[in-house]
PDB file of C-alpha atoms in Angstrom:
ATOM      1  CA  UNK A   1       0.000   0.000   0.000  1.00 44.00           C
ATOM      2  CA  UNK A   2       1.340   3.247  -1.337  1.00 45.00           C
ATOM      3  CA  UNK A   3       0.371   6.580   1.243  1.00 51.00           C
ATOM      4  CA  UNK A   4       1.367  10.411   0.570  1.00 53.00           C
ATOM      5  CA  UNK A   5       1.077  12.765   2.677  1.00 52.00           C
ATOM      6  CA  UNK A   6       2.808  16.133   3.958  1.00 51.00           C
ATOM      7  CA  UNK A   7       4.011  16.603   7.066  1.00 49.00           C
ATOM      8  CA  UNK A   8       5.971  19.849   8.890  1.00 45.00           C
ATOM      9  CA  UNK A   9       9.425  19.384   9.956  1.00 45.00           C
ATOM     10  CA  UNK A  10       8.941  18.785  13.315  1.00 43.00           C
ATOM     11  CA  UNK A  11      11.775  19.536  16.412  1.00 42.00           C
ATOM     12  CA  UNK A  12      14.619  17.922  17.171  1.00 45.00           C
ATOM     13  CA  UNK A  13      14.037  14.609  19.113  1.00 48.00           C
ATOM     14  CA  UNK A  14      15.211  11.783  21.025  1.00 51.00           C
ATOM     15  CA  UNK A  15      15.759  10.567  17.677  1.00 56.00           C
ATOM     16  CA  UNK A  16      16.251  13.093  15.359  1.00 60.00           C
ATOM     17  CA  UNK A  17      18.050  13.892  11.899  1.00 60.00           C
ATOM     18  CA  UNK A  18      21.152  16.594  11.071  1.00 60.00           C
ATOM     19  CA  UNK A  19      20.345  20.022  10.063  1.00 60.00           C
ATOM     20  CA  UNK A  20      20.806  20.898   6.390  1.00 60.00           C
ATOM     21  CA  UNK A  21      23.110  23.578   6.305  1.00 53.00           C
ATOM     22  CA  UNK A  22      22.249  26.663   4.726  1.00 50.00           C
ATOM     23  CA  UNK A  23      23.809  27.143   1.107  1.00 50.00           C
ATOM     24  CA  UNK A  24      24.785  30.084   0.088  1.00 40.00           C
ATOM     25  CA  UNK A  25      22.888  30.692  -3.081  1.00 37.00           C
ATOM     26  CA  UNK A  26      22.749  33.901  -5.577  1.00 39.00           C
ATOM     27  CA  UNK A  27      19.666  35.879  -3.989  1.00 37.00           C
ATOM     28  CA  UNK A  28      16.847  35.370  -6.171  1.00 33.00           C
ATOM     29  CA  UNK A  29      13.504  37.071  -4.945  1.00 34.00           C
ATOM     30  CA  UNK A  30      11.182  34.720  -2.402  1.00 37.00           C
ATOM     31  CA  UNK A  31       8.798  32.600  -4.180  1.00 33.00           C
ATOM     32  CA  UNK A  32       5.614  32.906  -1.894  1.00 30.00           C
ATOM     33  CA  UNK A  33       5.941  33.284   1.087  1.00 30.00           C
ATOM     34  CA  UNK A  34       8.070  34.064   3.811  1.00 31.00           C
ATOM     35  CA  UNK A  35       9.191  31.247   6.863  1.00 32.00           C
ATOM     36  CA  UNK A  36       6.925  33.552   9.583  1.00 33.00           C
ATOM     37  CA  UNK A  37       4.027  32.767   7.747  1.00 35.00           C
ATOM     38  CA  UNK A  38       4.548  29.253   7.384  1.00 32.00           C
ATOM     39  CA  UNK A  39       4.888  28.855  10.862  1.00 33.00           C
ATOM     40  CA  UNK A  40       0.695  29.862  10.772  1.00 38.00           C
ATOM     41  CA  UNK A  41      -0.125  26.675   9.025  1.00 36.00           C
ATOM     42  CA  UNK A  42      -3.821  25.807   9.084  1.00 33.00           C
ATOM     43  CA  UNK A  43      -4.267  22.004   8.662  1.00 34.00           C
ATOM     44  CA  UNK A  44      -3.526  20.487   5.626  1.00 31.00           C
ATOM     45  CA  UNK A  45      -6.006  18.266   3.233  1.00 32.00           C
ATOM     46  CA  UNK A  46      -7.204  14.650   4.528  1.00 28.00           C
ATOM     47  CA  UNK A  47      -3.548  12.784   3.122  1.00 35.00           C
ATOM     48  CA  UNK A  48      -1.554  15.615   5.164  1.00 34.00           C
ATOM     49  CA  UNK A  49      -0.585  15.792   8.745  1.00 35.00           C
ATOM     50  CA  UNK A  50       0.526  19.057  10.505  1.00 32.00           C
ATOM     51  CA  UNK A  51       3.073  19.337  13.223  1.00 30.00           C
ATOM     52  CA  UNK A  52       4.899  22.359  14.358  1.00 29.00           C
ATOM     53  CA  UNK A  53       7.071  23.817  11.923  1.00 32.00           C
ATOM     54  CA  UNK A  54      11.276  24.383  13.354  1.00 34.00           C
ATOM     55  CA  UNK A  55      12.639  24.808   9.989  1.00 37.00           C
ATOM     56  CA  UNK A  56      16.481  27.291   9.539  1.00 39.00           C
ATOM     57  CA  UNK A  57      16.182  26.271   6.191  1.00 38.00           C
ATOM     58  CA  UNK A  58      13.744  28.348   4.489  1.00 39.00           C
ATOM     59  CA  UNK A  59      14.651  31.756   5.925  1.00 38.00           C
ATOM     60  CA  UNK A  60      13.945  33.624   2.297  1.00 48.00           C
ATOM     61  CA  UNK A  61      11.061  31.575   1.602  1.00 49.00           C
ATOM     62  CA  UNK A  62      12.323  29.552  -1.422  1.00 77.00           C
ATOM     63  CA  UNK A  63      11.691  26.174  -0.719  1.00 84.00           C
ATOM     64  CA  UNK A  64       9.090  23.525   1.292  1.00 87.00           C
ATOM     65  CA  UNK A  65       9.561  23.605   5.294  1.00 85.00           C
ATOM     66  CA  UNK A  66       7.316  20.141   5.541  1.00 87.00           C
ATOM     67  CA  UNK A  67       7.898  17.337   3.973  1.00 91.00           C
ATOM     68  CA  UNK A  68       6.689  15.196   0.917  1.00 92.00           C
ATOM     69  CA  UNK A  69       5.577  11.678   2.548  1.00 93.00           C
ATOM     70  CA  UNK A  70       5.337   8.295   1.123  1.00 94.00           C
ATOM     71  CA  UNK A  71       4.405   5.058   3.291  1.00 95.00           C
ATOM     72  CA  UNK A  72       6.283   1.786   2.150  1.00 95.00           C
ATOM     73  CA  UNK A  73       7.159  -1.975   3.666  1.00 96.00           C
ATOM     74  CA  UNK A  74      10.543  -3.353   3.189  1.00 96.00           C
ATOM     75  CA  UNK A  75      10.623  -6.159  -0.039  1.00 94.00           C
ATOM     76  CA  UNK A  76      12.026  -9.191   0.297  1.00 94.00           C
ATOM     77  CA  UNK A  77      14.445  -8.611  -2.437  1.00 94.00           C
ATOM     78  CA  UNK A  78      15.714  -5.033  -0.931  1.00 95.00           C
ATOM     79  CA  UNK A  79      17.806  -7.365   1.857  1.00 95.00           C
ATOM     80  CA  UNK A  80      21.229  -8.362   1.517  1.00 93.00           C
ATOM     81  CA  UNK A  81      23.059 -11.318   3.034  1.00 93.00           C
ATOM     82  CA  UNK A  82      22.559  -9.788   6.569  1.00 93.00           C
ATOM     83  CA  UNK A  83      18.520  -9.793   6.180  1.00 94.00           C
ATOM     84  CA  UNK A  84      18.641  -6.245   6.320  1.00 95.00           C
ATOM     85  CA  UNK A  85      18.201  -3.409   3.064  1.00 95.00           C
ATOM     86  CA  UNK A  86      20.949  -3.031   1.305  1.00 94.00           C
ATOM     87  CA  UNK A  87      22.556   0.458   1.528  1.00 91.00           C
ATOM     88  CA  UNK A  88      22.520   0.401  -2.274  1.00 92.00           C
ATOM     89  CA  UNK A  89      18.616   0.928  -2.282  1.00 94.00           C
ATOM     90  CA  UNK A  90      18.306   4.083  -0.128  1.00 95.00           C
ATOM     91  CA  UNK A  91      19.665   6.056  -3.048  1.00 93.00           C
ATOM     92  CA  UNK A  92      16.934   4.500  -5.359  1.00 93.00           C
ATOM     93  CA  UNK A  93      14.229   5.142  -2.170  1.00 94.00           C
ATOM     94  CA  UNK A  94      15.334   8.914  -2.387  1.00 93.00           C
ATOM     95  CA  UNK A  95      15.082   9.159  -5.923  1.00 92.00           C
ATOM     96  CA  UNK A  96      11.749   7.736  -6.012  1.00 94.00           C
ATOM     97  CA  UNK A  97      10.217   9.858  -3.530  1.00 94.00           C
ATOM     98  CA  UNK A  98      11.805  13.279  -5.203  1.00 94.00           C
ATOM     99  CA  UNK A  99      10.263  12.150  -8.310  1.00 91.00           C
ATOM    100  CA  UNK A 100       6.933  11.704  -6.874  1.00 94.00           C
ATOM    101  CA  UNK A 101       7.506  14.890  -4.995  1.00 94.00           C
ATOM    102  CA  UNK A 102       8.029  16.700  -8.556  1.00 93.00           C
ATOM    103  CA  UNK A 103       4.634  15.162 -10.280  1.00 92.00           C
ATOM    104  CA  UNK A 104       2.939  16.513  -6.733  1.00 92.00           C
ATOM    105  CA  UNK A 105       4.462  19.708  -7.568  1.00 92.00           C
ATOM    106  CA  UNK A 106       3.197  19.042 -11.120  1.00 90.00           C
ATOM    107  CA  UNK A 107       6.388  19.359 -13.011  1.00 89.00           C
ATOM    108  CA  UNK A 108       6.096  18.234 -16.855  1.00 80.00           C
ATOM    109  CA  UNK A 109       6.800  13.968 -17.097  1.00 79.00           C
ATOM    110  CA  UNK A 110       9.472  15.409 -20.003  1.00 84.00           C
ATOM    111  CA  UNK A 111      11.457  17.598 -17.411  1.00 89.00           C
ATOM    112  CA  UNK A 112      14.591  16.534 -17.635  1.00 91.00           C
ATOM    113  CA  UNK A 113      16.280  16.586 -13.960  1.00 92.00           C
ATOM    114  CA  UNK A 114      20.225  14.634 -13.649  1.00 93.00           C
ATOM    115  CA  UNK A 115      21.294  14.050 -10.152  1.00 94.00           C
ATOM    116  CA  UNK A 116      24.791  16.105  -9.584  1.00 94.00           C
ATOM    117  CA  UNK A 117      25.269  15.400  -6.128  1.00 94.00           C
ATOM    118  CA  UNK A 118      24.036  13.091  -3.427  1.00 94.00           C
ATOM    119  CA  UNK A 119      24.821  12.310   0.159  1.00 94.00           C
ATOM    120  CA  UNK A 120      23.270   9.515   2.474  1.00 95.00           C
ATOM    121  CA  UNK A 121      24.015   9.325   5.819  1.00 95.00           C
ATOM    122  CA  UNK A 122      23.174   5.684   7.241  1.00 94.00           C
ATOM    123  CA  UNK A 123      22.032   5.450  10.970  1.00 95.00           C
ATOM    124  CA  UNK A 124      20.049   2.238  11.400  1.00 94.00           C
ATOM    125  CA  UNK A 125      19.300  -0.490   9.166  1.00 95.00           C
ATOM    126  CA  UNK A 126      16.043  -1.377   8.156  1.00 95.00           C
ATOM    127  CA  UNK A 127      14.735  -5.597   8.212  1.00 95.00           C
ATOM    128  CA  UNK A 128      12.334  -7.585   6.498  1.00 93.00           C
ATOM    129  CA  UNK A 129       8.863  -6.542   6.561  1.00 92.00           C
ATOM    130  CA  UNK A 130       9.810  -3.420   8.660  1.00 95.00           C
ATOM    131  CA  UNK A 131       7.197  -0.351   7.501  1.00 96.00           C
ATOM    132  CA  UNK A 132       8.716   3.189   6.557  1.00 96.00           C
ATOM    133  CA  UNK A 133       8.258   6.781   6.097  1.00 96.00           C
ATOM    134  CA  UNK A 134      10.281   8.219   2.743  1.00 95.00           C
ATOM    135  CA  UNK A 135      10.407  11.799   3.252  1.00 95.00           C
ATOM    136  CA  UNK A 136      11.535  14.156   0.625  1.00 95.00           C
ATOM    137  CA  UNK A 137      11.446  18.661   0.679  1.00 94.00           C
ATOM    138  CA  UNK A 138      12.782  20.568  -1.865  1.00 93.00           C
ATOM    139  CA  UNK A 139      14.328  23.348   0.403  1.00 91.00           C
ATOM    140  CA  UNK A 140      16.370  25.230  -2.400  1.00 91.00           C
ATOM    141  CA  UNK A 141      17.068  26.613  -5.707  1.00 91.00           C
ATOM    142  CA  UNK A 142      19.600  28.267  -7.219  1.00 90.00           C
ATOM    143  CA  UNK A 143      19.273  29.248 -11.497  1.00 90.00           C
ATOM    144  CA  UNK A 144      19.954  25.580 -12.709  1.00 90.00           C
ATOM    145  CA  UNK A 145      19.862  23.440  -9.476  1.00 93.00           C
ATOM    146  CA  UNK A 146      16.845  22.234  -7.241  1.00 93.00           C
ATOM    147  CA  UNK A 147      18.566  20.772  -3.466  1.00 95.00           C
ATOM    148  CA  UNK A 148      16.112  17.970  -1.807  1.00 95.00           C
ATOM    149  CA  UNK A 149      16.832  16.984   2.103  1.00 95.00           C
ATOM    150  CA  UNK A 150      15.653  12.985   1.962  1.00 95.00           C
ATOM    151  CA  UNK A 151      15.073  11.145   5.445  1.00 96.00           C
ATOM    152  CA  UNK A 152      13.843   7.788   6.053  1.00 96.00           C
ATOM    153  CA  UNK A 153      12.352   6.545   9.507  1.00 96.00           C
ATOM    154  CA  UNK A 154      11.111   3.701  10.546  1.00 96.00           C
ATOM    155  CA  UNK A 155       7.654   2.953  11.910  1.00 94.00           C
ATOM    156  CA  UNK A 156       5.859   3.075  14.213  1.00 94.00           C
ATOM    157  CA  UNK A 157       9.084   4.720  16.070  1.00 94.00           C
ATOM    158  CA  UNK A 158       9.512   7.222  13.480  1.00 93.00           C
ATOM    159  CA  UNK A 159      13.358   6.214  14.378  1.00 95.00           C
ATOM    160  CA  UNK A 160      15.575   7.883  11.642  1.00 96.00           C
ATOM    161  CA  UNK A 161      17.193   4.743   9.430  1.00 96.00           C
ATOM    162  CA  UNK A 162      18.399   7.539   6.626  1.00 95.00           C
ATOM    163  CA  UNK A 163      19.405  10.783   5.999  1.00 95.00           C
ATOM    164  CA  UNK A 164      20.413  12.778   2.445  1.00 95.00           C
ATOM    165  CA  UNK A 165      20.267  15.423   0.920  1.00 95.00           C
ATOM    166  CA  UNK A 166      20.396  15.805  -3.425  1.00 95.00           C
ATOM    167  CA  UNK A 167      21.431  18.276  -6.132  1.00 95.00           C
ATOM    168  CA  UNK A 168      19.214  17.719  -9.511  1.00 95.00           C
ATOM    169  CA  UNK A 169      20.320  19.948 -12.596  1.00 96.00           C
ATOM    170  CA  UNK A 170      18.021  20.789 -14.908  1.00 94.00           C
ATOM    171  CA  UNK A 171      19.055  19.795 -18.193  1.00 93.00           C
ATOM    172  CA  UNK A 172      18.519  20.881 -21.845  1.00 91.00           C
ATOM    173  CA  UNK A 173      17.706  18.810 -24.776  1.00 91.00           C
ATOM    174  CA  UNK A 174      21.173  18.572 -25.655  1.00 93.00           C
ATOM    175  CA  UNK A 175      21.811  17.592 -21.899  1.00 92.00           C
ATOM    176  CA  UNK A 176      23.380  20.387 -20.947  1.00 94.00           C
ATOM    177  CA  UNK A 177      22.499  22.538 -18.033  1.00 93.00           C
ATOM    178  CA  UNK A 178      19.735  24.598 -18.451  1.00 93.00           C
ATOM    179  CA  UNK A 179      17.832  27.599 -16.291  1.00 94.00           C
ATOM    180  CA  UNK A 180      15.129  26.804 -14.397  1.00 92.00           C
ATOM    181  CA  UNK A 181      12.063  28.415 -16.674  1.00 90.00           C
ATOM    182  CA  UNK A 182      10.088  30.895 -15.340  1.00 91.00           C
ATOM    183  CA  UNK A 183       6.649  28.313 -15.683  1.00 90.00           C
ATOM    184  CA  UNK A 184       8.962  25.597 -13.187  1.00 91.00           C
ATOM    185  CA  UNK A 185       9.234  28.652 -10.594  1.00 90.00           C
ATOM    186  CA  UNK A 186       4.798  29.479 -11.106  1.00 90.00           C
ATOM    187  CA  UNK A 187       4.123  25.705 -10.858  1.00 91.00           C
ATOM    188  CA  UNK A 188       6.247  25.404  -7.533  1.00 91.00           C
ATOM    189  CA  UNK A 189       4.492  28.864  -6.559  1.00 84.00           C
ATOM    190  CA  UNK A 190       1.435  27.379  -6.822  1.00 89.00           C
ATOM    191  CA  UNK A 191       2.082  24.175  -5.022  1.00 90.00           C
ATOM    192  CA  UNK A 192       3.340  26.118  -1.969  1.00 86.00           C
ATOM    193  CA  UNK A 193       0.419  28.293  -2.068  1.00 83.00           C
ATOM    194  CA  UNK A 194      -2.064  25.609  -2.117  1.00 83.00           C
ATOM    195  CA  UNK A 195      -0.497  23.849   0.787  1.00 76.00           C
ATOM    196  CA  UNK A 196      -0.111  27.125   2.534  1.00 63.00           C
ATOM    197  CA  UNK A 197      -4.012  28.332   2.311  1.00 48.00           C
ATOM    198  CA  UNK A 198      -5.284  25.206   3.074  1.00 48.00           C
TER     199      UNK A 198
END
């Protein structure tokens, strides 16, 4: 059973992930909304769950401060020779949730999006038939790059098993590097202000 859902960065806890350090991007203006007001939330639609927002991330309002959610159970063929999930398959677990995060956002199936950079930071392993959240944000942009922060945690716990973050380039159709287009800025715009009114 596949779940979405979007859910505020909550505080640090007990168990609780690294803070993304803030990159130092060119300024480009705020795309909706400044941190302050995201921290006035109203709740979110039926698949979304709010918590309080503690987010350093998102100072100039350019990217999410919740996260993108998807529910999954560990498959059998994910394990390695020590029963547990291979650390091979968080980077494809990462990927697939940023990708769903972009059709969310409702960025064109044809976008073309190479990863430049990733990072995974492995804190627990995850076993057979063990159920997990696969968060994903996109909490930056710069004028060809989109950064995602990527956590994984195990359930019912919600005990961090994974932690990345990811650089995706925008490419051309001669694969080169591209801007992000003016319509990829609107549509993510839009996205944050639905989830923000609601």
């Amino acid at each position: 059973m596949l779940h979405n859902s979007l859910t505020h960065i909550t505080t640090q806890s007990a168990f609780s992930f690294p803070i993304v350090p803030r990159r130092h991007a060119e300024q480009l203006p705020p795309l909706v909304r400044s941190c302050d007001r995201l921290l006035q939330r109203r709740p979110l639609t039926a698949r979304s769950t709010a918590v309080a927002v503690s987010n350093t991330l998102t100072g100039g309002g350019k990217g999410m401060s919740w996260f993108f959610e998807l529910e999954q159970e560990v498959r059998e063929y994910e394990l390695d020779q020590f029963r547990v999930v291979n650390n091979a398959i968080y980077s494809n677990l990462c990927e697939y949730a940023t990708y769903k995060l972009l059709h969310e956002i409702g960025f064109d199936a044809d976008t073309k999006l190479a990863v430049s950079d990733a990072t995974i930071k492995y804190i627990s392993p995850l076993k057979r038939k063990d159920r997990y959240l696969l968060k994903v944000r996109l909490y930056d942009y710069s004028t060809t790059r989109f950064f995602f922060e990527d956590q994984v945690s195990r359930l019912p716990d919600h005990k961090p098993i994974a932690w990345g973050t990811a650089t995706l380039v925008l490419l051309d159709e001669r694969l080169r590097p591209t801007r992000i287009t003016p319509s990829m800025i609107s549509q993510f715009n839009k996205f944050l202000l639905t989830h923000t009114n609601k």
